[in-house]
C-alpha positions as a printed Julia matrix, in Angstrom:
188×3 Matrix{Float64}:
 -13.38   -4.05  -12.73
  -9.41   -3.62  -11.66
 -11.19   -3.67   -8.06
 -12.69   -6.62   -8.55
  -9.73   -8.58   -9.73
  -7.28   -7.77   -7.66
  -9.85   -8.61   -4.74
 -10.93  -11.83   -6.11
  -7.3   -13.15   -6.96
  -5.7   -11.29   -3.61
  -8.77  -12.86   -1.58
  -7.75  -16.5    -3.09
  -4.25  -16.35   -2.6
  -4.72  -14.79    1.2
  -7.45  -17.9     1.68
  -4.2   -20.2     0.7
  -1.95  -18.64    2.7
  -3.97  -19.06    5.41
  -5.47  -22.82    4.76
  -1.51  -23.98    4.23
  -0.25  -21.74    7.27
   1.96  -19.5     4.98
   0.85  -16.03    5.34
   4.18  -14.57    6.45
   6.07  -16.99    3.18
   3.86  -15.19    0.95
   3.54  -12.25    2.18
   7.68  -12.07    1.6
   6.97  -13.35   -1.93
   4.64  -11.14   -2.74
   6.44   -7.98   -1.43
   9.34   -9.31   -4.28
   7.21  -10.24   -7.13
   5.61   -6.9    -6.66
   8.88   -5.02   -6.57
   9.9    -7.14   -9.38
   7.07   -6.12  -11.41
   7.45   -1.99  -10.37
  10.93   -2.39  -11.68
  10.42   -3.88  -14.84
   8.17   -1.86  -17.01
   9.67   -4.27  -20.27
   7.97   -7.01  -18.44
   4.9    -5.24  -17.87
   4.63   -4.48  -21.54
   5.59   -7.77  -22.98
   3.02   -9.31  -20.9
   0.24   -7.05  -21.7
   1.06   -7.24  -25.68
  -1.64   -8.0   -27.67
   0.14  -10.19  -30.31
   1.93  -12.62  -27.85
  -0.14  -15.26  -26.89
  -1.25  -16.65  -23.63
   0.65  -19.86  -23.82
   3.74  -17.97  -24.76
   3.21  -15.41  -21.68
   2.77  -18.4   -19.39
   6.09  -19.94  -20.25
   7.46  -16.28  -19.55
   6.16  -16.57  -16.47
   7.52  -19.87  -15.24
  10.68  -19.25  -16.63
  11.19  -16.14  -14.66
   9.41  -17.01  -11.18
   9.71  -21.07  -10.78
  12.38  -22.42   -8.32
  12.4   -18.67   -6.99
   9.26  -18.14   -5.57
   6.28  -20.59   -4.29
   3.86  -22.73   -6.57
   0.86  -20.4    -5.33
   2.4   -17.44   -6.14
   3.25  -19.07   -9.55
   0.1   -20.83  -10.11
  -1.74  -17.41   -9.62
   0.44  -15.36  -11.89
  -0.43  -18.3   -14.53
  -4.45  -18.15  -13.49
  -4.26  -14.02  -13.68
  -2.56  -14.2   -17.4
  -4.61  -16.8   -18.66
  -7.66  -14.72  -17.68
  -6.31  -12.03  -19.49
  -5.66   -9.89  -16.45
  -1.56   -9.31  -16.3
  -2.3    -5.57  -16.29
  -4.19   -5.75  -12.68
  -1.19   -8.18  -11.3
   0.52   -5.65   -9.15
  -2.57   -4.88   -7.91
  -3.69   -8.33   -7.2
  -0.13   -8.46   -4.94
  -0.98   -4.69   -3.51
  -4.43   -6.34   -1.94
  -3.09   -9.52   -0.57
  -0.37   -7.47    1.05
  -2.9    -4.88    2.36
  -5.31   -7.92    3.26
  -2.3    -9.3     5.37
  -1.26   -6.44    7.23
  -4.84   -6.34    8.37
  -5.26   -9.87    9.4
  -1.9    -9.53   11.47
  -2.98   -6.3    12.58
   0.22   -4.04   11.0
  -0.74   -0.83   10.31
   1.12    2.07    7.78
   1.44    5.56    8.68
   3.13    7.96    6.89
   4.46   11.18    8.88
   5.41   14.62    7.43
   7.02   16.87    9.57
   8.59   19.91    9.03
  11.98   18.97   10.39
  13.66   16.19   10.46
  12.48   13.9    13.92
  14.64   12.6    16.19
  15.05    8.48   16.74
  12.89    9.29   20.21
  10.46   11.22   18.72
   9.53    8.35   16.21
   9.73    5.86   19.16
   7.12    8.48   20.89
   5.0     9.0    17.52
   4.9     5.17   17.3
   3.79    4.4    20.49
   1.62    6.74   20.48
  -0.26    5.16   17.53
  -0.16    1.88   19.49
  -1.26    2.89   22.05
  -4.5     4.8    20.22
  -4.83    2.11   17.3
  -5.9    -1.17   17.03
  -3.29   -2.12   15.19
  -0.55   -4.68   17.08
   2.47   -2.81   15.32
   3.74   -0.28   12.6
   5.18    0.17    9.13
   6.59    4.05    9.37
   7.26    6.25    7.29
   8.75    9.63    7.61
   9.55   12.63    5.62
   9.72   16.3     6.03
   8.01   19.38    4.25
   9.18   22.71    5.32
   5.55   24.08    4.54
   3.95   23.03    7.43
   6.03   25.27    9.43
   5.69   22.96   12.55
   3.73   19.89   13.93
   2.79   16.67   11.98
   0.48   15.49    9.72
  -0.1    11.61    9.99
  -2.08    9.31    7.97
  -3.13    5.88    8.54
  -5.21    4.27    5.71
  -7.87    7.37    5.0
  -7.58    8.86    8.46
  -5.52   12.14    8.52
  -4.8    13.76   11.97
  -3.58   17.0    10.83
  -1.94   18.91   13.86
   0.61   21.16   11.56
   1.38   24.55   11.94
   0.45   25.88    8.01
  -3.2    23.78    8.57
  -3.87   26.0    11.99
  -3.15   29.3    10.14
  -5.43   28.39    7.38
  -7.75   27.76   10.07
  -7.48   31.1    11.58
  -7.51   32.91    8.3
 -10.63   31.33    7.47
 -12.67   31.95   10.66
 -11.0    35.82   10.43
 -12.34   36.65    7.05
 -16.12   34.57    8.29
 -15.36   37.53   11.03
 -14.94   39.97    8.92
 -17.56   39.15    6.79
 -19.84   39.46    9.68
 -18.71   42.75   10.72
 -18.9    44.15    7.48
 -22.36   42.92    7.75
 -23.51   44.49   10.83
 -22.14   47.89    9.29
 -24.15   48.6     6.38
């Protein structure tokens, strides 16, 4: 069901955006509603109460988000609560951001090293991936994990290329004891 509504209401607003020519307006928007909403649990909360009523949610809404952000962003916030569906809302933002990124062909990939890269190794890393992606340009993001012991593990949407140190040991250790297992075999 969450699926549903956050495709249905992400796949209306993106169909404005595009129809009015204001995909990159509401993309911004969206990327600060949504931030608005992960940093206000109280709102969250208030909105999803049982014993406040829809009117009185609406008003909440307008008095908090009119004059700052668009009349489609608004006018879908109002559509989502008065179908009940406040609780899905940061999803509904997460998909038309996602659906965005596609359409202008920005990917996100999130490398894990186990040191800290240098500036020109992520200018190498990201060229790399534009080079090898379809995608025109890059969100990044980087952090490190001493466990991996060396290389990188990068992932971009459910693609993982995993090229760290810790993965290749595994690796080994696995085919060894298959080895072993064998051996042990061909002795009895």
């Amino acid at each position: 069901m969450a699926k549903l509504v956050s495709k249905t209401y992400g796949d209306a607003l993106f169909e404005v955006a595009v129809e009015e020519d204001k995909v990159d307006a509401l993309l911004e928007e969206a990327r600060e509603v949504l931030a608005i909403l992960e940093d206000n649990s109280d709102l969250s909360k208030l909105m999803t109460h049982p014993k406040i009523v829809k009117e009185e949610k609406m008003k909440i809404i307008e008095e908090i988000f009119s004059h700052r952000v668009s009349d489609e962003i608004v006018g879908l916030m109002r559509l989502v609560v008065q179908k009940d569906h406040f609780g899905e809302m940061n999803h509904v933002f997460e998909y038309f951001i996602s659906t965005v990124k596609e359409y202008k062909h920005i990917g996100t990939a999130y490398v894990t090293s186990a040191l800290d890269l240098t500036e020109k190794q992520k200018q190498d890393i990201e060229k790399k991936l534009l080079e090898t992606t379809k995608y025109a340009e890059f969100e990044m993001h980087y952090r490190t994990d001493s466990a991996l012991i060396g290389g990188l593990v990068i992932r971009i949407g459910d693609r993982v290329v995993d090229s760290s140190i810790r993965t290749k040991l595994n690796k080994l250790s696995s085919e060894l004891s298959k080895l072993q297992l064998k051996v042990g075999e061909c002795a009895s």
